């Protein structure tokens, strides 16, 4: 039930115009709750479906099921355990991301003040319906779209919809002859999720939920298909290649063994061992480790990866589309310039003290400001006053406020000083202040020249006046005061301190930076220039894009870097045009207006603090601290992940050759089986993940941010990488198979030969991981800090093998026997020497390009 509140915020609200409870109930049944539709893709069942239908994980589950079907419980349960671990890791990362998002959800107004049954009361915002009369006050978010019917100086921040950092003033009216478009002064429309920064009023609700302006943008996101990342496409291609080849060879081996050897059971067992040697079932484990740890690393620098795979795609970004307000800038106002017409002052943030010549201007601006206001410009004046004004600690009562009017864009505040006299000051549009001061045309023209010079710097300019009155009572009109022109105050939405360096590094890395904003061209160009974005080709406006056909848009986006006065659908059009040119597009933003472009871009990057729920849900990456410099760190992380994934793909391609070969060739050659399923499980599901961690911990190459983005068509693992990996694995296979055959010819038992070959392939496995972890010759960098992980992995792998060989029950399961220490060292040395040859080949530049 609605709870009555003690005081009406708008005394003039026509209480009789509100709905009755019965009418509100019927409207709620007709239109539904005032909420945005839930994203079904975030449900547990949707995530489970997505995970369980991944071909990489299906291969792992099928392999486990095959073992269980033939009654090999130990191997089957081991593989099933790894499958469950993989699923759990994916769910854990998703839940962690969603929990972080839940902590960020602060946008929608949880309650709303309405007039119901002739009384002003507070209800849940979800219960609002069209026709309701809502009460709005300073500091509150508008809970639904509506039309103002009562207004007392209402000023609303609509930057979430328009991208403009300056709030707009409202006027009451039916608005039947106007188009409801966010932005612009003196309109009667208010929009859901925008913020009231000054004044109060009442509005008739016109739309709720998905029918609001913000809601319609959210609904439009459903029609935009989120493209699969290049990482997912590349890995799926490799999995299909390995899987198809494994199926063919496995079936051929089973048929060969059953028909020619008449031993179908051994044929099935050997076929499964071969399939396990060829199937890339470690891919989901490797990818989960890389992306989960990569997401954790990003979280440590306040970058949340909602979909971890997009981190890799960020490393391939060729164009970064940047929203100005709240992304390049701090989304707050700051006094940047003072002009008394005789003296000018650039106001630095660390200005220790205000020069005496400017104190009267600052004092007048302070007197013209509501001291408890949340209006951005008022707060900017308050910040300046803390260094300058003698009135900072005054305790004068405010007697009257004269609000902005469409016919006079200025406001005045009257105070009563300690002596009981009126002190009055005004601020507003320079033209309005000139009018209030009754200046001559010559003086007015001179002032407007100063205004134009400030505007060209991208500043918002207010005029300030100080006034007196000889009357004992305050007049009804601001024109009845005797105002003197005090000067001009220039405001800016300051550039984030980290932006210039971040933009510079992005350009050095070959990434084009384009600024897309709803602000005016002069302001946009000034901010872009300060950020280091190339502005030589000027700014393209929304009107130009509106008139342009697709071919012209393609031309405009190819050479321009600054886009001003852009509407949401035009942002989306820019992103789509860039994508059609083959660019990999990253888009940053924080407002509802950014959401469609965030979702359409290859990488959507939303702001975490000021960002809307709609923007955060549409984005794949969220900057929790809104530090633009973190984007460059994320790009570097993405490039590092791709480089290291390519290295691990070479490694996996290499190690599958000896595993599969040692499972197949002894049987074909008539020798006793060397690898049984248990051996394959140990190598692939224990040692391989350990080696994968070595790759994940590998530091980035020294030139990772000095090279251009990799080409779009550059696969994760192309023919060159696969062939190089197969060549490495082939050499290791020949050496290990030769060791096995040689020991058998010397009369050694199968157990002795198998143990020696297994030790050799394990040692070669570890050195393969080390050799492929860098483009440089690893023998020159063995003791670098980034190699510590390799030594830890080597110790763990050696411990596992030692236990399997020395523990009697395990040795019996694996068909091992205890070797002499010298024999074990010799076998390990043979395996390592077979691989170290490829480390020396890195002195050839072509080989380095293949690895990196």
mmCIF file of C-alpha atoms in Angstrom, residues 498-648:
data_model
loop_
_atom_site.group_PDB
_atom_site.id
_atom_site.type_symbol
_atom_site.label_atom_id
_atom_site.label_comp_id
_atom_site.label_asym_id
_atom_site.label_seq_id
_atom_site.Cartn_x
_atom_site.Cartn_y
_atom_site.Cartn_z
ATOM 1 C CA UNK A 498 45.030 9.925 -17.538
ATOM 2 C CA UNK A 499 43.434 10.506 -20.939
ATOM 3 C CA UNK A 500 46.258 12.197 -22.955
ATOM 4 C CA UNK A 501 48.796 9.507 -22.076
ATOM 5 C CA UNK A 502 46.256 6.742 -22.757
ATOM 6 C CA UNK A 503 45.308 8.207 -26.137
ATOM 7 C CA UNK A 504 48.975 8.608 -27.031
ATOM 8 C CA UNK A 505 49.716 4.981 -26.221
ATOM 9 C CA UNK A 506 46.659 3.836 -28.166
ATOM 10 C CA UNK A 507 47.847 5.746 -31.225
ATOM 11 C CA UNK A 508 51.334 4.303 -30.799
ATOM 12 C CA UNK A 509 49.779 0.836 -30.766
ATOM 13 C CA UNK A 510 48.092 1.553 -34.112
ATOM 14 C CA UNK A 511 44.597 2.129 -32.713
ATOM 15 C CA UNK A 512 42.563 4.973 -34.187
ATOM 16 C CA UNK A 513 40.667 7.026 -31.569
ATOM 17 C CA UNK A 514 37.360 8.658 -32.535
ATOM 18 C CA UNK A 515 35.261 10.805 -30.201
ATOM 19 C CA UNK A 516 31.475 10.572 -30.531
ATOM 20 C CA UNK A 517 29.416 12.970 -28.433
ATOM 21 C CA UNK A 518 26.115 14.781 -28.211
ATOM 22 C CA UNK A 519 27.893 18.035 -27.342
ATOM 23 C CA UNK A 520 28.483 21.038 -29.594
ATOM 24 C CA UNK A 521 31.289 20.960 -32.205
ATOM 25 C CA UNK A 522 33.394 23.711 -30.574
ATOM 26 C CA UNK A 523 33.358 21.948 -27.206
ATOM 27 C CA UNK A 524 33.972 18.559 -28.811
ATOM 28 C CA UNK A 525 36.957 19.806 -30.819
ATOM 29 C CA UNK A 526 38.480 21.530 -27.790
ATOM 30 C CA UNK A 527 38.239 18.383 -25.661
ATOM 31 C CA UNK A 528 39.491 16.153 -28.489
ATOM 32 C CA UNK A 529 42.486 18.398 -29.085
ATOM 33 C CA UNK A 530 43.344 18.432 -25.378
ATOM 34 C CA UNK A 531 43.090 14.630 -25.303
ATOM 35 C CA UNK A 532 45.507 14.277 -28.199
ATOM 36 C CA UNK A 533 42.959 13.175 -30.798
ATOM 37 C CA UNK A 534 43.621 14.423 -34.325
ATOM 38 C CA UNK A 535 41.199 17.276 -35.105
ATOM 39 C CA UNK A 536 42.653 18.411 -38.441
ATOM 40 C CA UNK A 537 39.536 17.297 -40.326
ATOM 41 C CA UNK A 538 37.161 19.125 -37.984
ATOM 42 C CA UNK A 539 33.957 17.715 -36.519
ATOM 43 C CA UNK A 540 31.183 15.843 -38.319
ATOM 44 C CA UNK A 541 27.744 16.723 -36.941
ATOM 45 C CA UNK A 542 24.645 14.618 -36.510
ATOM 46 C CA UNK A 543 22.869 16.689 -39.155
ATOM 47 C CA UNK A 544 25.553 15.787 -41.693
ATOM 48 C CA UNK A 545 25.168 12.097 -40.903
ATOM 49 C CA UNK A 546 21.388 12.389 -41.106
ATOM 50 C CA UNK A 547 21.608 13.730 -44.661
ATOM 51 C CA UNK A 548 24.297 11.277 -45.778
ATOM 52 C CA UNK A 549 23.653 7.939 -47.460
ATOM 53 C CA UNK A 550 25.596 4.819 -46.461
ATOM 54 C CA UNK A 551 28.402 5.476 -48.941
ATOM 55 C CA UNK A 552 28.856 9.024 -47.663
ATOM 56 C CA UNK A 553 28.775 7.835 -44.026
ATOM 57 C CA UNK A 554 31.506 5.347 -44.878
ATOM 58 C CA UNK A 555 33.612 8.196 -46.281
ATOM 59 C CA UNK A 556 32.971 10.466 -43.303
ATOM 60 C CA UNK A 557 33.852 7.902 -40.646
ATOM 61 C CA UNK A 558 37.023 6.940 -42.483
ATOM 62 C CA UNK A 559 38.686 10.341 -42.182
ATOM 63 C CA UNK A 560 36.977 12.214 -39.323
ATOM 64 C CA UNK A 561 37.866 11.612 -35.677
ATOM 65 C CA UNK A 562 35.366 13.935 -33.960
ATOM 66 C CA UNK A 563 31.591 13.528 -34.203
ATOM 67 C CA UNK A 564 29.376 16.121 -32.474
ATOM 68 C CA UNK A 565 25.637 16.528 -31.846
ATOM 69 C CA UNK A 566 25.184 12.787 -32.405
ATOM 70 C CA UNK A 567 21.956 10.953 -31.500
ATOM 71 C CA UNK A 568 21.929 7.302 -30.264
ATOM 72 C CA UNK A 569 20.877 5.770 -33.582
ATOM 73 C CA UNK A 570 23.671 7.707 -35.294
ATOM 74 C CA UNK A 571 26.260 6.297 -32.900
ATOM 75 C CA UNK A 572 25.094 2.865 -33.911
ATOM 76 C CA UNK A 573 25.321 3.837 -37.577
ATOM 77 C CA UNK A 574 28.927 4.996 -37.122
ATOM 78 C CA UNK A 575 29.901 1.743 -35.437
ATOM 79 C CA UNK A 576 28.224 -0.334 -38.138
ATOM 80 C CA UNK A 577 29.944 1.681 -40.898
ATOM 81 C CA UNK A 578 33.335 1.093 -39.288
ATOM 82 C CA UNK A 579 32.619 -2.613 -38.990
ATOM 83 C CA UNK A 580 31.721 -2.799 -42.684
ATOM 84 C CA UNK A 581 35.162 -1.366 -43.439
ATOM 85 C CA UNK A 582 36.737 -4.323 -41.655
ATOM 86 C CA UNK A 583 37.618 -2.443 -38.475
ATOM 87 C CA UNK A 584 37.557 -4.148 -35.081
ATOM 88 C CA UNK A 585 35.569 -1.589 -33.101
ATOM 89 C CA UNK A 586 35.713 -0.899 -29.371
ATOM 90 C CA UNK A 587 33.109 1.545 -28.026
ATOM 91 C CA UNK A 588 33.170 3.230 -24.644
ATOM 92 C CA UNK A 589 30.206 4.904 -23.000
ATOM 93 C CA UNK A 590 28.148 5.261 -19.856
ATOM 94 C CA UNK A 591 24.702 6.463 -20.867
ATOM 95 C CA UNK A 592 21.543 4.827 -22.065
ATOM 96 C CA UNK A 593 22.232 6.517 -25.389
ATOM 97 C CA UNK A 594 25.427 4.469 -25.753
ATOM 98 C CA UNK A 595 23.850 1.042 -25.226
ATOM 99 C CA UNK A 596 22.983 0.095 -28.846
ATOM 100 C CA UNK A 597 26.457 1.018 -30.063
ATOM 101 C CA UNK A 598 28.030 -0.773 -27.086
ATOM 102 C CA UNK A 599 26.270 -3.982 -28.014
ATOM 103 C CA UNK A 600 26.878 -3.645 -31.767
ATOM 104 C CA UNK A 601 30.598 -2.985 -31.333
ATOM 105 C CA UNK A 602 33.004 -5.893 -31.191
ATOM 106 C CA UNK A 603 33.967 -4.706 -27.707
ATOM 107 C CA UNK A 604 31.584 -2.630 -25.615
ATOM 108 C CA UNK A 605 33.210 -0.833 -22.675
ATOM 109 C CA UNK A 606 30.846 0.720 -20.126
ATOM 110 C CA UNK A 607 31.593 3.004 -17.180
ATOM 111 C CA UNK A 608 31.048 1.406 -13.792
ATOM 112 C CA UNK A 609 30.215 4.279 -11.439
ATOM 113 C CA UNK A 610 28.087 6.599 -13.550
ATOM 114 C CA UNK A 611 27.102 4.054 -16.168
ATOM 115 C CA UNK A 612 23.500 3.015 -16.534
ATOM 116 C CA UNK A 613 22.271 -0.544 -16.080
ATOM 117 C CA UNK A 614 21.343 -0.608 -19.761
ATOM 118 C CA UNK A 615 24.871 0.345 -20.812
ATOM 119 C CA UNK A 616 26.500 -2.114 -18.417
ATOM 120 C CA UNK A 617 24.301 -4.985 -19.548
ATOM 121 C CA UNK A 618 25.062 -4.217 -23.207
ATOM 122 C CA UNK A 619 28.832 -4.022 -22.686
ATOM 123 C CA UNK A 620 31.317 -6.848 -22.454
ATOM 124 C CA UNK A 621 33.790 -4.872 -20.333
ATOM 125 C CA UNK A 622 33.122 -2.447 -17.480
ATOM 126 C CA UNK A 623 35.605 0.115 -16.166
ATOM 127 C CA UNK A 624 34.849 0.037 -12.452
ATOM 128 C CA UNK A 625 36.931 3.110 -11.616
ATOM 129 C CA UNK A 626 36.136 4.827 -14.948
ATOM 130 C CA UNK A 627 39.846 5.393 -15.551
ATOM 131 C CA UNK A 628 40.317 5.774 -19.291
ATOM 132 C CA UNK A 629 43.936 4.659 -18.887
ATOM 133 C CA UNK A 630 42.681 1.222 -17.884
ATOM 134 C CA UNK A 631 41.487 0.727 -21.464
ATOM 135 C CA UNK A 632 45.078 0.751 -22.701
ATOM 136 C CA UNK A 633 46.024 -1.723 -19.974
ATOM 137 C CA UNK A 634 43.153 -3.916 -21.115
ATOM 138 C CA UNK A 635 44.365 -3.673 -24.733
ATOM 139 C CA UNK A 636 47.818 -4.761 -23.620
ATOM 140 C CA UNK A 637 46.277 -7.610 -21.649
ATOM 141 C CA UNK A 638 44.257 -8.657 -24.685
ATOM 142 C CA UNK A 639 47.329 -8.723 -26.893
ATOM 143 C CA UNK A 640 49.243 -10.681 -24.288
ATOM 144 C CA UNK A 641 46.419 -13.215 -24.008
ATOM 145 C CA UNK A 642 46.302 -13.693 -27.785
ATOM 146 C CA UNK A 643 50.086 -14.053 -28.040
ATOM 147 C CA UNK A 644 50.193 -16.583 -25.229
ATOM 148 C CA UNK A 645 47.169 -18.472 -26.551
ATOM 149 C CA UNK A 646 48.891 -18.776 -29.918
ATOM 150 C CA UNK A 647 51.973 -20.109 -28.157
ATOM 151 C CA UNK A 648 49.944 -22.636 -26.190
#
